[in-house]
Tab-separated table of C-alpha atoms in Angstrom:
chain	number	residue	atom	x	y	z
A	1	MET	CA	-0.096	0.159	-0.075
A	2	SER	CA	1.285	3.337	-0.613
A	3	SER	CA	2.369	5.447	2.179
A	4	ALA	CA	1.043	8.750	0.500
A	5	VAL	CA	-1.180	10.877	2.858
A	6	ARG	CA	-4.885	11.980	1.434
A	7	PHE	CA	-5.413	15.350	2.478
A	8	HIS	CA	-8.877	16.533	2.623
A	9	ASP	CA	-8.999	20.423	2.721
A	10	GLN	CA	-11.949	21.281	5.286
A	11	HIS	CA	-10.750	24.331	6.992
A	12	VAL	CA	-12.205	27.093	4.898
A	13	ASP	CA	-15.957	27.941	5.868
A	14	ALA	CA	-16.582	30.997	3.697
A	15	ALA	CA	-19.333	31.950	6.127
A	16	GLY	CA	-17.198	31.208	9.263
A	17	PRO	CA	-15.029	33.668	11.346
A	18	SER	CA	-11.525	34.008	10.731
A	19	PHE	CA	-8.693	34.347	13.361
A	20	ARG	CA	-8.469	38.000	12.533
A	21	ASP	CA	-12.376	38.248	13.053
A	22	ASP	CA	-11.987	36.285	16.397
A	23	VAL	CA	-9.014	38.334	17.908
A	24	ILE	CA	-11.193	41.609	16.830
A	25	ALA	CA	-14.160	40.117	18.485
A	26	GLY	CA	-12.551	38.689	21.536
A	27	LEU	CA	-10.388	41.640	22.582
A	28	SER	CA	-13.615	44.034	22.154
A	29	LEU	CA	-15.261	41.982	25.071
A	30	GLU	CA	-15.533	43.742	28.653
A	31	ARG	CA	-13.673	40.724	29.903
A	32	LYS	CA	-11.190	40.080	26.861
A	33	ARG	CA	-10.775	36.595	25.586
A	34	LEU	CA	-9.830	34.395	22.762
A	35	SER	CA	-10.564	30.638	21.934
A	36	PRO	CA	-7.506	28.146	22.590
A	37	LYS	CA	-7.890	26.668	19.462
A	38	TYR	CA	-5.498	29.463	17.814
A	39	PHE	CA	-2.758	28.236	20.260
A	40	TYR	CA	-2.096	25.625	17.825
A	41	ASP	CA	0.011	26.915	14.816
A	42	GLU	CA	3.059	25.391	14.059
A	43	ARG	CA	4.933	26.720	16.658
A	44	GLY	CA	2.260	26.317	19.092
A	45	SER	CA	1.672	22.855	18.416
A	46	ARG	CA	5.584	22.200	18.839
A	47	LEU	CA	5.501	23.997	22.174
A	48	PHE	CA	2.515	22.174	23.388
A	49	GLU	CA	4.613	18.839	22.404
A	50	ALA	CA	7.518	20.143	24.894
A	51	ILE	CA	4.759	20.888	27.438
A	52	CYS	CA	3.899	17.041	27.563
A	53	ARG	CA	7.592	16.059	28.213
A	54	GLN	CA	7.779	18.614	31.473
A	55	PRO	CA	8.123	16.518	34.805
A	56	GLU	CA	5.076	18.539	36.142
A	57	TYR	CA	2.824	17.799	33.249
A	58	TYR	CA	1.290	14.248	34.464
A	59	LEU	CA	-1.142	14.345	31.911
A	60	THR	CA	0.677	13.010	29.119
A	61	ARG	CA	2.472	10.031	30.546
A	62	THR	CA	-0.505	8.861	32.982
A	63	GLU	CA	-2.687	8.671	29.697
A	64	GLU	CA	-0.116	6.941	27.868
A	65	GLY	CA	0.528	4.459	30.888
A	66	ILE	CA	-3.634	3.796	30.996
A	67	LEU	CA	-3.709	3.274	27.050
A	68	ALA	CA	-0.567	0.913	27.184
A	69	ALA	CA	-2.438	-1.183	29.514
A	70	ALA	CA	-5.746	-1.329	27.985
A	71	ALA	CA	-4.662	-1.338	24.461
A	72	GLU	CA	-5.684	-4.893	23.949
A	73	GLU	CA	-9.033	-4.390	25.490
A	74	ILE	CA	-9.743	-1.129	23.490
A	75	ALA	CA	-8.818	-3.408	20.114
A	76	ALA	CA	-11.080	-6.190	21.304
A	77	LEU	CA	-14.008	-3.808	21.984
A	78	VAL	CA	-13.758	-1.722	18.366
A	79	GLY	CA	-12.893	-4.781	16.165
A	80	PRO	CA	-10.836	-5.396	13.186
A	81	GLU	CA	-11.100	-3.245	10.089
A	82	SER	CA	-12.066	-0.123	11.757
A	83	LEU	CA	-11.740	3.831	11.144
A	84	LEU	CA	-9.578	5.377	13.518
A	85	VAL	CA	-10.014	9.236	13.773
A	86	GLU	CA	-7.912	11.121	15.776
A	87	LEU	CA	-9.139	14.755	16.798
A	88	GLY	CA	-5.859	16.873	17.468
A	89	SER	CA	-3.224	14.794	15.280
A	90	GLY	CA	-0.384	15.051	17.664
A	91	ALA	CA	3.139	13.401	17.581
A	92	SER	CA	2.833	11.502	20.722
A	93	ARG	CA	3.060	7.733	21.092
A	94	LYS	CA	-0.481	7.362	22.119
A	95	VAL	CA	-2.025	6.921	18.995
A	96	ARG	CA	0.518	4.615	18.108
A	97	LEU	CA	-0.255	2.135	20.869
A	98	LEU	CA	-3.618	2.189	19.445
A	99	LEU	CA	-2.491	1.409	15.911
A	100	GLU	CA	-0.306	-1.334	17.000
A	101	ALA	CA	-3.235	-3.142	19.088
A	102	MET	CA	-5.876	-2.213	16.798
A	103	ARG	CA	-4.706	-2.511	13.329
A	104	PRO	CA	-7.289	-0.239	12.046
A	105	SER	CA	-7.836	-0.329	8.158
A	106	ARG	CA	-7.841	3.560	8.113
A	107	TYR	CA	-6.630	6.455	9.955
A	108	LEU	CA	-7.905	10.156	9.507
A	109	GLY	CA	-6.502	12.681	11.493
A	110	VAL	CA	-8.046	16.136	12.216
A	111	ASP	CA	-6.296	19.313	13.256
A	112	ILE	CA	-6.396	22.739	12.743
A	113	SER	CA	-2.712	23.215	12.393
A	114	ARG	CA	-1.868	22.594	8.692
A	115	ASP	CA	1.592	22.063	8.572
A	116	PHE	CA	1.842	20.097	12.024
A	117	LEU	CA	-1.050	17.946	10.692
A	118	LEU	CA	0.894	17.076	7.556
A	119	GLN	CA	4.187	16.531	9.461
A	120	SER	CA	2.500	14.115	12.022
A	121	THR	CA	0.509	12.073	9.481
A	122	ARG	CA	3.361	11.291	7.087
A	123	ARG	CA	5.578	10.055	9.681
A	124	LEU	CA	2.634	7.676	10.677
A	125	ALA	CA	2.214	6.921	6.975
A	126	ALA	CA	5.994	6.212	6.920
A	127	ASP	CA	5.923	4.091	9.750
A	128	TYR	CA	3.020	2.000	9.204
A	129	PRO	CA	3.076	1.164	5.563
A	130	TRP	CA	-0.100	-1.330	6.049
A	131	LEU	CA	-2.008	1.802	7.125
A	132	GLU	CA	-4.388	3.823	4.555
A	133	VAL	CA	-3.382	7.580	6.251
A	134	HIS	CA	-6.037	10.427	5.798
A	135	ALA	CA	-5.483	13.594	6.896
A	136	ALA	CA	-8.386	16.423	7.465
A	137	TRP	CA	-7.356	20.282	7.839
A	138	ALA	CA	-10.456	21.187	9.972
A	139	ASP	CA	-11.579	22.925	13.018
A	140	PHE	CA	-13.470	20.064	14.505
A	141	SER	CA	-14.365	22.306	17.528
A	142	GLU	CA	-16.962	23.715	15.174
A	143	ARG	CA	-17.769	20.947	12.669
A	144	LEU	CA	-16.529	17.663	11.774
A	145	ARG	CA	-16.942	15.727	8.576
A	146	VAL	CA	-15.624	12.352	8.116
A	147	PRO	CA	-14.478	12.670	4.259
A	148	ALA	CA	-16.354	10.548	1.483
A	149	GLY	CA	-14.702	7.181	1.248
A	150	VAL	CA	-13.042	7.392	4.386
A	151	GLU	CA	-14.803	4.434	6.149
A	152	GLY	CA	-14.317	1.152	8.172
A	153	ARG	CA	-16.229	-1.554	9.468
A	154	ARG	CA	-16.695	0.412	12.742
A	155	ALA	CA	-15.231	4.166	13.660
A	156	VAL	CA	-13.939	5.299	16.750
A	157	ALA	CA	-12.878	8.654	17.482
A	158	PHE	CA	-9.764	8.926	19.825
A	159	PHE	CA	-9.700	12.617	21.765
A	160	PRO	CA	-6.912	12.428	24.296
A	161	GLY	CA	-5.236	14.496	26.324
A	162	SER	CA	-8.186	15.720	28.296
A	163	SER	CA	-8.816	18.074	25.491
A	164	ILE	CA	-12.445	17.992	26.210
A	165	GLY	CA	-11.760	20.084	29.186
A	166	ASN	CA	-11.238	23.256	26.896
A	167	PHE	CA	-15.041	23.139	26.527
A	168	ALA	CA	-17.181	24.405	29.395
A	169	PRO	CA	-19.550	21.558	30.198
A	170	ALA	CA	-22.414	22.780	28.262
A	171	GLU	CA	-20.026	23.268	25.307
A	172	ALA	CA	-18.354	19.743	26.020
A	173	GLU	CA	-22.256	18.064	25.897
A	174	ALA	CA	-23.010	19.878	22.496
A	175	PHE	CA	-19.635	18.886	20.992
A	176	LEU	CA	-20.173	15.216	21.876
A	177	ALA	CA	-23.604	15.459	20.515
A	178	ARG	CA	-22.228	17.005	16.941
A	179	LEU	CA	-19.407	14.056	17.106
A	180	ARG	CA	-22.203	11.281	17.440
A	181	GLN	CA	-23.948	12.858	14.471
A	182	ALA	CA	-20.923	13.009	12.570
A	183	LEU	CA	-19.656	9.648	12.936
A	184	PRO	CA	-21.199	6.506	11.379
A	185	PRO	CA	-23.984	4.717	13.419
A	186	GLY	CA	-22.541	2.550	16.035
A	187	SER	CA	-19.377	4.268	16.417
A	188	GLY	CA	-17.804	5.015	19.874
A	189	VAL	CA	-15.569	7.621	21.485
A	190	LEU	CA	-12.125	6.794	23.236
A	191	ILE	CA	-11.601	10.106	25.338
A	192	GLY	CA	-9.133	11.306	27.877
A	193	VAL	CA	-10.553	12.910	30.814
A	194	ASP	CA	-8.645	14.595	33.666
A	195	LEU	CA	-9.926	14.360	36.987
A	196	VAL	CA	-10.496	16.510	40.212
A	197	LYS	CA	-7.193	16.322	42.599
A	198	ASP	CA	-5.131	18.531	44.885
A	199	ARG	CA	-4.782	21.888	43.647
A	200	ARG	CA	-0.803	22.194	43.909
A	201	VAL	CA	-0.544	19.206	41.553
A	202	LEU	CA	-3.156	20.713	38.788
A	203	GLU	CA	-1.544	24.215	39.460
A	204	ALA	CA	2.067	22.786	38.890
A	205	ALA	CA	1.003	21.024	35.475
A	206	TYR	CA	0.612	24.788	34.197
A	207	ASN	CA	3.097	26.314	35.418
A	208	ASP	CA	6.311	24.324	34.753
A	209	ALA	CA	9.524	25.497	35.868
A	210	ALA	CA	10.842	25.362	32.294
A	211	GLY	CA	8.618	28.106	31.516
A	212	VAL	CA	7.468	26.011	28.482
A	213	THR	CA	3.857	26.663	28.871
A	214	ALA	CA	4.403	30.291	29.466
A	215	ALA	CA	6.122	30.810	26.190
A	216	PHE	CA	3.068	28.501	24.571
A	217	ASN	CA	0.527	31.115	26.248
A	218	LEU	CA	2.754	34.083	25.046
A	219	ASN	CA	3.050	32.748	21.630
A	220	LEU	CA	-0.634	33.464	20.850
A	221	LEU	CA	0.567	37.260	20.983
A	222	GLU	CA	3.318	36.342	18.626
A	223	ARG	CA	0.913	34.722	16.207
A	224	MET	CA	-1.261	38.294	16.188
A	225	ARG	CA	2.220	39.881	15.132
A	226	ARG	CA	3.001	37.362	12.617
A	227	GLU	CA	-0.167	36.907	10.837
A	228	LEU	CA	-2.160	39.972	11.532
A	229	GLY	CA	0.766	42.804	12.022
A	230	ALA	CA	-0.779	43.324	15.258
A	231	SER	CA	0.950	45.943	17.404
A	232	VAL	CA	1.578	44.288	20.596
A	233	GLU	CA	4.564	43.583	22.814
A	234	PRO	CA	4.669	39.989	24.256
A	235	GLY	CA	7.289	41.092	26.899
A	236	ASN	CA	4.550	43.605	28.395
A	237	PHE	CA	2.464	40.522	29.233
A	238	ARG	CA	2.990	37.298	31.557
A	239	HIS	CA	1.394	34.114	31.788
A	240	ARG	CA	-0.802	33.097	34.787
A	241	ALA	CA	-2.554	29.907	35.530
A	242	PHE	CA	-4.581	28.878	38.578
A	243	PHE	CA	-7.437	26.501	40.020
A	244	ASP	CA	-11.083	27.865	40.217
A	245	ALA	CA	-12.171	25.141	42.566
A	246	ALA	CA	-16.123	26.671	42.154
A	247	ALA	CA	-15.581	26.040	38.449
A	248	SER	CA	-13.677	22.895	38.766
A	249	ARG	CA	-11.262	24.428	36.151
A	250	ILE	CA	-7.464	25.531	35.403
A	251	GLU	CA	-7.785	29.004	33.726
A	252	MET	CA	-4.928	30.361	31.667
A	253	HIS	CA	-4.522	34.163	31.263
A	254	LEU	CA	-2.134	36.744	29.569
A	255	VAL	CA	-1.798	39.623	32.235
A	256	SER	CA	-0.592	43.127	30.828
A	257	GLN	CA	1.947	44.320	33.144
A	258	CYS	CA	1.502	47.876	32.130
A	259	PRO	CA	-0.864	50.269	30.751
A	260	GLN	CA	-0.989	49.558	26.839
A	261	THR	CA	-2.627	49.569	23.663
A	262	LEU	CA	-2.936	46.469	21.567
A	263	VAL	CA	-3.822	47.464	17.683
A	264	VAL	CA	-4.922	45.308	14.799
A	265	ASP	CA	-5.848	47.368	12.042
A	266	GLU	CA	-7.773	50.321	12.671
A	267	HIS	CA	-8.966	48.570	16.100
A	268	ARG	CA	-7.314	49.828	18.997
A	269	PHE	CA	-7.656	47.818	22.509
A	270	ALA	CA	-6.545	49.199	25.637
A	271	PHE	CA	-5.426	47.158	28.512
A	272	ALA	CA	-5.065	48.658	32.092
A	273	ARG	CA	-2.052	47.291	34.700
A	274	GLY	CA	-3.127	43.983	35.731
A	275	GLU	CA	-5.992	43.312	32.812
A	276	THR	CA	-5.974	39.834	31.522
A	277	LEU	CA	-6.730	38.363	28.442
A	278	HIS	CA	-8.378	35.189	29.184
A	279	THR	CA	-6.991	32.020	26.720
A	280	GLU	CA	-7.837	29.106	28.049
A	281	ASN	CA	-10.103	26.673	30.355
A	282	SER	CA	-8.995	23.262	31.309
A	283	CYS	CA	-12.254	21.798	33.078
A	284	LYS	CA	-11.422	18.860	35.656
A	285	TYR	CA	-14.382	16.150	36.409
A	286	SER	CA	-15.340	13.292	38.913
A	287	ARG	CA	-15.521	9.920	37.074
A	288	GLU	CA	-19.535	10.338	37.915
A	289	GLY	CA	-19.605	13.564	36.557
A	290	PHE	CA	-18.293	13.011	33.141
A	291	GLN	CA	-20.322	9.786	32.802
A	292	ALA	CA	-23.592	12.107	33.369
A	293	LEU	CA	-22.532	14.468	30.840
A	294	ALA	CA	-21.541	12.112	28.188
A	295	GLY	CA	-25.222	10.399	29.097
A	296	ARG	CA	-26.613	13.871	28.013
A	297	ALA	CA	-24.892	13.903	24.722
A	298	GLY	CA	-26.562	10.499	23.924
A	299	TYR	CA	-23.264	8.558	24.870
A	300	ARG	CA	-23.080	5.691	27.482
A	301	SER	CA	-19.867	5.406	29.175
A	302	SER	CA	-19.452	1.745	28.947
A	303	VAL	CA	-15.568	1.206	30.154
A	304	VAL	CA	-13.503	3.531	32.192
A	305	TRP	CA	-9.819	2.991	32.582
A	306	SER	CA	-7.701	5.042	35.318
A	307	ASP	CA	-4.075	5.117	37.206
A	308	ALA	CA	-3.517	3.743	40.393
A	309	GLU	CA	-3.152	7.450	41.915
A	310	GLY	CA	-6.636	8.239	40.088
A	311	LEU	CA	-4.948	11.483	38.389
A	312	PHE	CA	-6.646	10.662	35.070
A	313	SER	CA	-9.362	8.710	33.388
A	314	VAL	CA	-9.936	7.128	29.769
A	315	HIS	CA	-13.715	6.488	28.822
A	316	TYR	CA	-15.019	4.443	26.079
A	317	LEU	CA	-18.288	5.868	25.017
A	318	SER	CA	-20.669	3.768	22.765
A	319	SER	CA	-23.907	5.180	21.220
A	320	ASP	CA	-25.457	1.801	20.507
């Protein structure tokens, strides 16, 4: 079988907002905010891969350990000749553990970062010449379409890393409901969900000593300069991440260190000293709380795996 990647451009929606539109809209709010999906240009995607290697960031290594232990059980649940759809096509070992255990007939990587998507799927195609590899450049947080001809006896969507936490609970429920509609009937979802735990462990994971998460957060401002020609000085902002226990989420912000004005085209956005740009939420769940959310979206959490310390969970959601 050819190791070429079949590329599907689903990114451009003429009716949808652009990065520029969303930056202007988000900075116009009384409490300024932007979607975390805009972290993931090529540099941002590479910085996130580096975050996953930091000692404080327990999520990646814990999820990998769970998947390694459960890979054969997952393969038996999904069955042979399946379609594996990875939401957020990464370069980590996680999907490789599944590919080797499941031996799916087709793989579809979906990501908002075109260059990173192509690099990661080309590596997979080279390393697994028996696998038919597809890449969809798309914003799956808004809409997901399985391209025509990309099929399997059974489909499973793989959404690792607790990225579901970037959605508020109501948004996560709506996302899962859309995903259920986008996938063929009887499909499953394998999803990583971070669990509520000690505040110190949570906050350390998003404030690594090496400053990689800070660079990742600040890269959003660099991206505004590179792509939009924005007048902004990233050095005038600092990274802040903290756990909001009432909302059960980590919040990430960029904090203005002085009075300043950020300019995009003819739009001027004043920041007071200490004012923040809210860039990400990462919601944390109890096992039962996430099962209830999945149920409201039309899924049944049929199997749940966790680590011995109860740091992280992986759910297999079924809709049949």
